[in-house]
Amino acid sequence: MRGKLIGQIVEEQVGPAATMEADVVTLVGGLNDTLRPKVDMVRVRDLLTEAVERLTPACGQLVLMRSPGRNGPVMERFRPRMEELFAHIDALAARHGALVVDLYGAPSLGDPACGTWTGST
């Protein structure tokens, strides 16, 4: 669901997703946390690690996302946190055999002229 923090995802969604024993599970989380003024990035990384470690053995393939960001002053302010999060996602993927979809690296998704993406699915 849109707008969830990683703690909410771990608490509400990871357990049910793990019990499904799905072929593919997609985990998108942590970015909303990085946009909070007083975010605890250690906690965000720890919770993301917990989610990956619970989901990996419970599914055929885990897919992680590097979320897109729009260019502009907000993006520049939070870019260091976002890049820290994405580096952690990459490390988790490498360690646990997850795939990473790099939406962050897709310039068209960060360009407001290319559509009306709202961040929801």
mmCIF file of N, CA and C in Angstrom:
data_model
loop_
_atom_site.group_PDB
_atom_site.id
_atom_site.type_symbol
_atom_site.label_atom_id
_atom_site.label_comp_id
_atom_site.label_asym_id
_atom_site.label_seq_id
_atom_site.Cartn_x
_atom_site.Cartn_y
_atom_site.Cartn_z
ATOM 1 N N MET A 1 0.836 -1.180 0.000
ATOM 2 C CA MET A 1 0.000 0.000 0.000
ATOM 3 C C MET A 1 0.876 1.238 0.000
ATOM 4 N N ARG A 2 0.410 2.284 -0.616
ATOM 5 C CA ARG A 2 1.139 3.533 -0.723
ATOM 6 C C ARG A 2 1.234 4.225 0.635
ATOM 7 N N GLY A 3 2.405 4.800 0.908
ATOM 8 C CA GLY A 3 2.588 5.615 2.093
ATOM 9 C C GLY A 3 3.035 4.879 3.334
ATOM 10 N N LYS A 4 3.208 3.590 3.269
ATOM 11 C CA LYS A 4 3.612 2.816 4.446
ATOM 12 C C LYS A 4 5.086 3.062 4.765
ATOM 13 N N LEU A 5 5.401 3.011 6.047
ATOM 14 C CA LEU A 5 6.781 3.050 6.509
ATOM 15 C C LEU A 5 7.275 1.615 6.636
ATOM 16 N N ILE A 6 8.580 1.414 6.637
ATOM 17 C CA ILE A 6 9.127 0.056 6.652
ATOM 18 C C ILE A 6 8.692 -0.712 7.896
ATOM 19 N N GLY A 7 8.546 -0.059 9.027
ATOM 20 C CA GLY A 7 8.062 -0.736 10.226
ATOM 21 C C GLY A 7 6.656 -1.279 10.044
ATOM 22 N N GLN A 8 5.805 -0.514 9.395
ATOM 23 C CA GLN A 8 4.442 -0.958 9.125
ATOM 24 C C GLN A 8 4.439 -2.131 8.143
ATOM 25 N N ILE A 9 5.294 -2.075 7.144
ATOM 26 C CA ILE A 9 5.378 -3.159 6.165
ATOM 27 C C ILE A 9 5.801 -4.449 6.854
ATOM 28 N N VAL A 10 6.839 -4.353 7.687
ATOM 29 C CA VAL A 10 7.322 -5.546 8.389
ATOM 30 C C VAL A 10 6.244 -6.083 9.324
ATOM 31 N N GLU A 11 5.606 -5.198 10.062
ATOM 32 C CA GLU A 11 4.602 -5.620 11.044
ATOM 33 C C GLU A 11 3.336 -6.178 10.395
ATOM 34 N N GLU A 12 2.876 -5.549 9.321
ATOM 35 C CA GLU A 12 1.566 -5.891 8.760
ATOM 36 C C GLU A 12 1.608 -6.816 7.546
ATOM 37 N N GLN A 13 2.684 -6.769 6.754
ATOM 38 C CA GLN A 13 2.644 -7.420 5.456
ATOM 39 C C GLN A 13 3.639 -8.559 5.262
ATOM 40 N N VAL A 14 4.780 -8.500 5.920
ATOM 41 C CA VAL A 14 5.820 -9.507 5.681
ATOM 42 C C VAL A 14 5.367 -10.893 6.114
ATOM 43 N N GLY A 15 4.786 -11.014 7.300
ATOM 44 C CA GLY A 15 4.319 -12.317 7.774
ATOM 45 C C GLY A 15 3.309 -12.960 6.834
ATOM 46 N N PRO A 16 2.225 -12.243 6.506
ATOM 47 C CA PRO A 16 1.261 -12.819 5.565
ATOM 48 C C PRO A 16 1.881 -13.156 4.202
ATOM 49 N N ALA A 17 2.770 -12.317 3.717
ATOM 50 C CA ALA A 17 3.415 -12.604 2.429
ATOM 51 C C ALA A 17 4.262 -13.870 2.521
ATOM 52 N N ALA A 18 4.958 -14.047 3.624
ATOM 53 C CA ALA A 18 5.806 -15.229 3.797
ATOM 54 C C ALA A 18 4.974 -16.504 3.854
ATOM 55 N N THR A 19 3.801 -16.442 4.449
ATOM 56 C CA THR A 19 2.976 -17.649 4.560
ATOM 57 C C THR A 19 2.366 -18.065 3.226
ATOM 58 N N MET A 20 2.345 -17.188 2.255
ATOM 59 C CA MET A 20 1.770 -17.507 0.943
ATOM 60 C C MET A 20 2.649 -18.449 0.119
ATOM 61 N N GLU A 21 3.930 -18.512 0.459
ATOM 62 C CA GLU A 21 4.875 -19.338 -0.289
ATOM 63 C C GLU A 21 4.758 -19.078 -1.791
ATOM 64 N N ALA A 22 4.739 -17.828 -2.163
ATOM 65 C CA ALA A 22 4.560 -17.412 -3.553
ATOM 66 C C ALA A 22 5.810 -17.687 -4.386
ATOM 67 N N ASP A 23 5.623 -17.792 -5.677
ATOM 68 C CA ASP A 23 6.755 -17.938 -6.583
ATOM 69 C C ASP A 23 7.606 -16.679 -6.579
ATOM 70 N N VAL A 24 6.947 -15.509 -6.565
ATOM 71 C CA VAL A 24 7.638 -14.221 -6.594
ATOM 72 C C VAL A 24 7.011 -13.299 -5.559
ATOM 73 N N VAL A 25 7.860 -12.630 -4.783
ATOM 74 C CA VAL A 25 7.413 -11.598 -3.844
ATOM 75 C C VAL A 25 8.194 -10.333 -4.162
ATOM 76 N N THR A 26 7.473 -9.225 -4.256
ATOM 77 C CA THR A 26 8.096 -7.927 -4.502
ATOM 78 C C THR A 26 8.033 -7.115 -3.221
ATOM 79 N N LEU A 27 9.172 -6.581 -2.807
ATOM 80 C CA LEU A 27 9.252 -5.765 -1.593
ATOM 81 C C LEU A 27 9.748 -4.380 -1.975
ATOM 82 N N VAL A 28 8.911 -3.394 -1.711
ATOM 83 C CA VAL A 28 9.273 -1.997 -1.922
ATOM 84 C C VAL A 28 9.097 -1.315 -0.578
ATOM 85 N N GLY A 29 10.177 -0.875 0.027
ATOM 86 C CA GLY A 29 10.046 -0.253 1.329
ATOM 87 C C GLY A 29 11.273 0.531 1.730
ATOM 88 N N GLY A 30 11.052 1.499 2.598
ATOM 89 C CA GLY A 30 12.129 2.300 3.148
ATOM 90 C C GLY A 30 12.192 3.722 2.616
ATOM 91 N N LEU A 31 11.711 3.931 1.398
ATOM 92 C CA LEU A 31 11.833 5.263 0.808
ATOM 93 C C LEU A 31 11.002 6.294 1.570
ATOM 94 N N ASN A 32 9.788 5.943 1.954
ATOM 95 C CA ASN A 32 8.973 6.894 2.713
ATOM 96 C C ASN A 32 9.655 7.283 4.018
ATOM 97 N N ASP A 33 10.356 6.340 4.613
ATOM 98 C CA ASP A 33 11.085 6.633 5.848
ATOM 99 C C ASP A 33 12.178 7.675 5.603
ATOM 100 N N THR A 34 12.880 7.548 4.471
ATOM 101 C CA THR A 34 14.002 8.467 4.202
ATOM 102 C C THR A 34 13.540 9.906 4.040
ATOM 103 N N LEU A 35 12.263 10.104 3.768
ATOM 104 C CA LEU A 35 11.730 11.455 3.569
ATOM 105 C C LEU A 35 11.277 12.111 4.872
ATOM 106 N N ARG A 36 11.407 11.397 5.968
ATOM 107 C CA ARG A 36 11.045 11.943 7.278
ATOM 108 C C ARG A 36 12.230 12.729 7.842
ATOM 109 N N PRO A 37 11.978 13.901 8.434
ATOM 110 C CA PRO A 37 13.086 14.728 8.933
ATOM 111 C C PRO A 37 13.988 14.040 9.956
ATOM 112 N N LYS A 38 13.422 13.227 10.834
ATOM 113 C CA LYS A 38 14.214 12.617 11.907
ATOM 114 C C LYS A 38 14.294 11.103 11.751
ATOM 115 N N VAL A 39 14.536 10.645 10.545
ATOM 116 C CA VAL A 39 14.593 9.208 10.279
ATOM 117 C C VAL A 39 15.806 8.580 10.951
ATOM 118 N N ASP A 40 15.622 7.377 11.451
ATOM 119 C CA ASP A 40 16.714 6.575 12.004
ATOM 120 C C ASP A 40 17.103 5.576 10.920
ATOM 121 N N MET A 41 18.127 5.885 10.152
ATOM 122 C CA MET A 41 18.504 5.042 9.017
ATOM 123 C C MET A 41 19.004 3.669 9.456
ATOM 124 N N VAL A 42 19.579 3.562 10.642
ATOM 125 C CA VAL A 42 19.993 2.245 11.143
ATOM 126 C C VAL A 42 18.752 1.371 11.330
ATOM 127 N N ARG A 43 17.707 1.924 11.900
ATOM 128 C CA ARG A 43 16.463 1.177 12.092
ATOM 129 C C ARG A 43 15.852 0.787 10.746
ATOM 130 N N VAL A 44 15.849 1.708 9.789
ATOM 131 C CA VAL A 44 15.308 1.416 8.459
ATOM 132 C C VAL A 44 16.076 0.254 7.831
ATOM 133 N N ARG A 45 17.402 0.319 7.882
ATOM 134 C CA ARG A 45 18.215 -0.770 7.313
ATOM 135 C C ARG A 45 17.953 -2.088 8.038
ATOM 136 N N ASP A 46 17.857 -2.042 9.374
ATOM 137 C CA ASP A 46 17.611 -3.265 10.150
ATOM 138 C C ASP A 46 16.254 -3.879 9.813
ATOM 139 N N LEU A 47 15.236 -3.052 9.689
ATOM 140 C CA LEU A 47 13.904 -3.572 9.369
ATOM 141 C C LEU A 47 13.845 -4.124 7.949
ATOM 142 N N LEU A 48 14.508 -3.463 7.034
ATOM 143 C CA LEU A 48 14.555 -3.964 5.661
ATOM 144 C C LEU A 48 15.285 -5.307 5.623
ATOM 145 N N THR A 49 16.359 -5.416 6.378
ATOM 146 C CA THR A 49 17.085 -6.685 6.479
ATOM 147 C C THR A 49 16.188 -7.770 7.053
ATOM 148 N N GLU A 50 15.453 -7.450 8.104
ATOM 149 C CA GLU A 50 14.531 -8.419 8.701
ATOM 150 C C GLU A 50 13.511 -8.899 7.667
ATOM 151 N N ALA A 51 12.949 -7.961 6.916
ATOM 152 C CA ALA A 51 11.950 -8.329 5.905
ATOM 153 C C ALA A 51 12.544 -9.264 4.863
ATOM 154 N N VAL A 52 13.732 -8.941 4.370
ATOM 155 C CA VAL A 52 14.381 -9.770 3.355
ATOM 156 C C VAL A 52 14.692 -11.153 3.920
ATOM 157 N N GLU A 53 15.189 -11.202 5.146
ATOM 158 C CA GLU A 53 15.551 -12.489 5.739
ATOM 159 C C GLU A 53 14.324 -13.362 6.023
ATOM 160 N N ARG A 54 13.187 -12.764 6.253
ATOM 161 C CA ARG A 54 11.959 -13.542 6.454
ATOM 162 C C ARG A 54 11.336 -13.972 5.128
ATOM 163 N N LEU A 55 11.437 -13.125 4.122
ATOM 164 C CA LEU A 55 10.787 -13.424 2.843
ATOM 165 C C LEU A 55 11.590 -14.354 1.942
ATOM 166 N N THR A 56 12.908 -14.233 1.953
ATOM 167 C CA THR A 56 13.740 -15.003 1.030
ATOM 168 C C THR A 56 13.485 -16.506 1.103
ATOM 169 N N PRO A 57 13.496 -17.116 2.284
ATOM 170 C CA PRO A 57 13.279 -18.563 2.306
ATOM 171 C C PRO A 57 11.827 -18.965 2.036
ATOM 172 N N ALA A 58 10.921 -18.002 2.050
ATOM 173 C CA ALA A 58 9.497 -18.297 1.930
ATOM 174 C C ALA A 58 8.956 -18.126 0.520
ATOM 175 N N CYS A 59 9.816 -17.765 -0.438
ATOM 176 C CA CYS A 59 9.326 -17.561 -1.798
ATOM 177 C C CYS A 59 10.351 -18.069 -2.797
ATOM 178 N N GLY A 60 9.900 -18.240 -4.019
ATOM 179 C CA GLY A 60 10.807 -18.698 -5.069
ATOM 180 C C GLY A 60 11.817 -17.636 -5.457
ATOM 181 N N GLN A 61 11.364 -16.374 -5.571
ATOM 182 C CA GLN A 61 12.246 -15.273 -5.956
ATOM 183 C C GLN A 61 11.778 -13.993 -5.283
ATOM 184 N N LEU A 62 12.687 -13.332 -4.597
ATOM 185 C CA LEU A 62 12.403 -12.033 -3.994
ATOM 186 C C LEU A 62 12.889 -10.951 -4.947
ATOM 187 N N VAL A 63 12.039 -9.940 -5.152
ATOM 188 C CA VAL A 63 12.378 -8.807 -6.002
ATOM 189 C C VAL A 63 12.324 -7.545 -5.146
ATOM 190 N N LEU A 64 13.423 -6.817 -5.119
ATOM 191 C CA LEU A 64 13.505 -5.553 -4.382
ATOM 192 C C LEU A 64 13.484 -4.404 -5.381
ATOM 193 N N MET A 65 13.111 -3.220 -4.916
ATOM 194 C CA MET A 65 13.006 -2.055 -5.796
ATOM 195 C C MET A 65 13.850 -0.901 -5.295
ATOM 196 N N ARG A 66 14.493 -0.253 -6.244
ATOM 197 C CA ARG A 66 15.106 1.052 -5.997
ATOM 198 C C ARG A 66 14.111 2.045 -6.578
ATOM 199 N N SER A 67 13.368 2.713 -5.724
ATOM 200 C CA SER A 67 12.244 3.551 -6.132
ATOM 201 C C SER A 67 12.690 4.806 -6.867
ATOM 202 N N PRO A 68 11.828 5.298 -7.747
ATOM 203 C CA PRO A 68 12.180 6.510 -8.483
ATOM 204 C C PRO A 68 12.063 7.749 -7.602
ATOM 205 N N GLY A 69 12.757 8.788 -7.985
ATOM 206 C CA GLY A 69 12.643 10.070 -7.303
ATOM 207 C C GLY A 69 12.569 11.176 -8.324
ATOM 208 N N ARG A 70 11.790 12.170 -8.039
ATOM 209 C CA ARG A 70 11.671 13.307 -8.954
ATOM 210 C C ARG A 70 12.832 14.261 -8.720
ATOM 211 N N ASN A 71 13.306 14.853 -9.799
ATOM 212 C CA ASN A 71 14.374 15.840 -9.679
ATOM 213 C C ASN A 71 13.817 17.105 -9.041
ATOM 214 N N GLY A 72 14.673 17.809 -8.327
ATOM 215 C CA GLY A 72 14.246 19.057 -7.701
ATOM 216 C C GLY A 72 14.825 19.185 -6.307
ATOM 217 N N PRO A 73 14.437 20.265 -5.602
ATOM 218 C CA PRO A 73 15.023 20.546 -4.290
ATOM 219 C C PRO A 73 14.747 19.464 -3.250
ATOM 220 N N VAL A 74 13.571 18.863 -3.266
ATOM 221 C CA VAL A 74 13.267 17.810 -2.296
ATOM 222 C C VAL A 74 14.181 16.617 -2.538
ATOM 223 N N MET A 75 14.333 16.255 -3.788
ATOM 224 C CA MET A 75 15.191 15.129 -4.140
ATOM 225 C C MET A 75 16.625 15.394 -3.691
ATOM 226 N N GLU A 76 17.115 16.576 -3.928
ATOM 227 C CA GLU A 76 18.495 16.901 -3.557
ATOM 228 C C GLU A 76 18.683 16.851 -2.046
ATOM 229 N N ARG A 77 17.690 17.276 -1.315
ATOM 230 C CA ARG A 77 17.789 17.284 0.152
ATOM 231 C C ARG A 77 17.903 15.860 0.708
ATOM 232 N N PHE A 78 17.174 14.928 0.116
ATOM 233 C CA PHE A 78 17.112 13.571 0.653
ATOM 234 C C PHE A 78 17.960 12.559 -0.116
ATOM 235 N N ARG A 79 18.643 13.010 -1.155
ATOM 236 C CA ARG A 79 19.435 12.098 -1.985
ATOM 237 C C ARG A 79 20.436 11.266 -1.176
ATOM 238 N N PRO A 80 21.195 11.823 -0.230
ATOM 239 C CA PRO A 80 22.146 10.990 0.523
ATOM 240 C C PRO A 80 21.472 9.835 1.268
ATOM 241 N N ARG A 81 20.326 10.089 1.872
ATOM 242 C CA ARG A 81 19.598 9.020 2.562
ATOM 243 C C ARG A 81 19.088 7.974 1.572
ATOM 244 N N MET A 82 18.557 8.451 0.453
ATOM 245 C CA MET A 82 18.037 7.531 -0.554
ATOM 246 C C MET A 82 19.154 6.647 -1.090
ATOM 247 N N GLU A 83 20.296 7.242 -1.354
ATOM 248 C CA GLU A 83 21.408 6.455 -1.871
ATOM 249 C C GLU A 83 21.929 5.469 -0.829
ATOM 250 N N GLU A 84 21.886 5.854 0.450
ATOM 251 C CA GLU A 84 22.242 4.916 1.520
ATOM 252 C C GLU A 84 21.269 3.733 1.528
ATOM 253 N N LEU A 85 19.989 4.021 1.405
ATOM 254 C CA LEU A 85 18.973 2.969 1.356
ATOM 255 C C LEU A 85 19.203 2.054 0.153
ATOM 256 N N PHE A 86 19.447 2.642 -1.001
ATOM 257 C CA PHE A 86 19.610 1.842 -2.215
ATOM 258 C C PHE A 86 20.886 1.006 -2.177
ATOM 259 N N ALA A 87 21.932 1.509 -1.560
ATOM 260 C CA ALA A 87 23.153 0.712 -1.388
ATOM 261 C C ALA A 87 22.866 -0.490 -0.497
ATOM 262 N N HIS A 88 22.047 -0.279 0.525
ATOM 263 C CA HIS A 88 21.674 -1.381 1.415
ATOM 264 C C HIS A 88 20.811 -2.398 0.667
ATOM 265 N N ILE A 89 19.894 -1.928 -0.137
ATOM 266 C CA ILE A 89 19.061 -2.819 -0.954
ATOM 267 C C ILE A 89 19.944 -3.658 -1.865
ATOM 268 N N ASP A 90 20.912 -3.026 -2.510
ATOM 269 C CA ASP A 90 21.820 -3.756 -3.408
ATOM 270 C C ASP A 90 22.607 -4.818 -2.638
ATOM 271 N N ALA A 91 23.079 -4.465 -1.441
ATOM 272 C CA ALA A 91 23.846 -5.425 -0.632
ATOM 273 C C ALA A 91 22.966 -6.591 -0.189
ATOM 274 N N LEU A 92 21.737 -6.297 0.214
ATOM 275 C CA LEU A 92 20.813 -7.364 0.601
ATOM 276 C C LEU A 92 20.523 -8.287 -0.574
ATOM 277 N N ALA A 93 20.310 -7.700 -1.735
ATOM 278 C CA ALA A 93 20.027 -8.500 -2.930
ATOM 279 C C ALA A 93 21.193 -9.430 -3.244
ATOM 280 N N ALA A 94 22.392 -8.901 -3.164
ATOM 281 C CA ALA A 94 23.573 -9.723 -3.451
ATOM 282 C C ALA A 94 23.724 -10.852 -2.439
ATOM 283 N N ARG A 95 23.471 -10.551 -1.186
ATOM 284 C CA ARG A 95 23.637 -11.537 -0.113
ATOM 285 C C ARG A 95 22.553 -12.622 -0.141
ATOM 286 N N HIS A 96 21.340 -12.267 -0.601
ATOM 287 C CA HIS A 96 20.213 -13.188 -0.511
ATOM 288 C C HIS A 96 19.689 -13.659 -1.874
ATOM 289 N N GLY A 97 20.376 -13.307 -2.935
ATOM 290 C CA GLY A 97 19.961 -13.768 -4.259
ATOM 291 C C GLY A 97 18.684 -13.119 -4.772
ATOM 292 N N ALA A 98 18.382 -11.937 -4.292
ATOM 293 C CA ALA A 98 17.190 -11.219 -4.755
ATOM 294 C C ALA A 98 17.513 -10.454 -6.041
ATOM 295 N N LEU A 99 16.494 -10.183 -6.807
ATOM 296 C CA LEU A 99 16.626 -9.324 -7.975
ATOM 297 C C LEU A 99 16.332 -7.893 -7.552
ATOM 298 N N VAL A 100 16.933 -6.927 -8.254
ATOM 299 C CA VAL A 100 16.664 -5.516 -7.974
ATOM 300 C C VAL A 100 16.154 -4.857 -9.244
ATOM 301 N N VAL A 101 15.001 -4.242 -9.151
ATOM 302 C CA VAL A 101 14.472 -3.428 -10.238
ATOM 303 C C VAL A 101 14.869 -1.993 -9.918
ATOM 304 N N ASP A 102 15.663 -1.393 -10.792
ATOM 305 C CA ASP A 102 16.216 -0.061 -10.535
ATOM 306 C C ASP A 102 15.370 1.027 -11.180
ATOM 307 N N LEU A 103 14.276 1.377 -10.514
ATOM 308 C CA LEU A 103 13.448 2.471 -10.999
ATOM 309 C C LEU A 103 14.110 3.816 -10.732
ATOM 310 N N TYR A 104 14.987 3.864 -9.733
ATOM 311 C CA TYR A 104 15.724 5.082 -9.408
ATOM 312 C C TYR A 104 16.619 5.488 -10.573
ATOM 313 N N GLY A 105 17.173 4.497 -11.264
ATOM 314 C CA GLY A 105 18.065 4.764 -12.384
ATOM 315 C C GLY A 105 17.352 5.036 -13.689
ATOM 316 N N ALA A 106 16.022 5.037 -13.692
ATOM 317 C CA ALA A 106 15.257 5.292 -14.911
ATOM 318 C C ALA A 106 14.903 6.778 -14.969
ATOM 319 N N PRO A 107 15.636 7.563 -15.752
ATOM 320 C CA PRO A 107 15.407 9.011 -15.784
ATOM 321 C C PRO A 107 13.971 9.400 -16.112
ATOM 322 N N SER A 108 13.307 8.640 -16.958
ATOM 323 C CA SER A 108 11.945 9.014 -17.348
ATOM 324 C C SER A 108 10.978 8.970 -16.160
ATOM 325 N N LEU A 109 11.241 8.110 -15.174
ATOM 326 C CA LEU A 109 10.348 8.043 -14.021
ATOM 327 C C LEU A 109 10.549 9.205 -13.055
ATOM 328 N N GLY A 110 11.644 9.907 -13.170
ATOM 329 C CA GLY A 110 11.878 11.076 -12.338
ATOM 330 C C GLY A 110 11.565 12.380 -13.042
ATOM 331 N N ASP A 111 11.101 12.296 -14.294
ATOM 332 C CA ASP A 111 10.825 13.473 -15.100
ATOM 333 C C ASP A 111 9.314 13.748 -15.122
ATOM 334 N N PRO A 112 8.870 14.853 -14.506
ATOM 335 C CA PRO A 112 7.441 15.137 -14.463
ATOM 336 C C PRO A 112 6.809 15.290 -15.847
ATOM 337 N N ALA A 113 7.609 15.616 -16.845
ATOM 338 C CA ALA A 113 7.072 15.791 -18.196
ATOM 339 C C ALA A 113 6.736 14.459 -18.864
ATOM 340 N N CYS A 114 7.177 13.361 -18.284
ATOM 341 C CA CYS A 114 6.979 12.042 -18.895
ATOM 342 C C CYS A 114 5.748 11.318 -18.381
ATOM 343 N N GLY A 115 4.894 11.967 -17.682
ATOM 344 C CA GLY A 115 3.692 11.286 -17.227
ATOM 345 C C GLY A 115 3.194 11.812 -15.910
ATOM 346 N N THR A 116 2.236 11.127 -15.374
ATOM 347 C CA THR A 116 1.611 11.555 -14.133
ATOM 348 C C THR A 116 1.778 10.526 -13.041
ATOM 349 N N TRP A 117 2.930 9.910 -12.979
ATOM 350 C CA TRP A 117 3.190 8.895 -11.955
ATOM 351 C C TRP A 117 2.997 9.529 -10.591
ATOM 352 N N THR A 118 2.279 8.834 -9.721
ATOM 353 C CA THR A 118 1.996 9.374 -8.396
ATOM 354 C C THR A 118 2.654 8.569 -7.293
ATOM 355 N N GLY A 119 3.284 7.472 -7.647
ATOM 356 C CA GLY A 119 3.916 6.638 -6.633
ATOM 357 C C GLY A 119 3.009 5.549 -6.126
ATOM 358 N N SER A 120 1.770 5.516 -6.579
ATOM 359 C CA SER A 120 0.857 4.463 -6.146
ATOM 360 C C SER A 120 0.752 3.393 -7.217
ATOM 361 N N THR A 121 0.327 2.216 -6.801
ATOM 362 C CA THR A 121 0.139 1.135 -7.757
ATOM 363 C C THR A 121 -1.273 0.633 -7.713
#
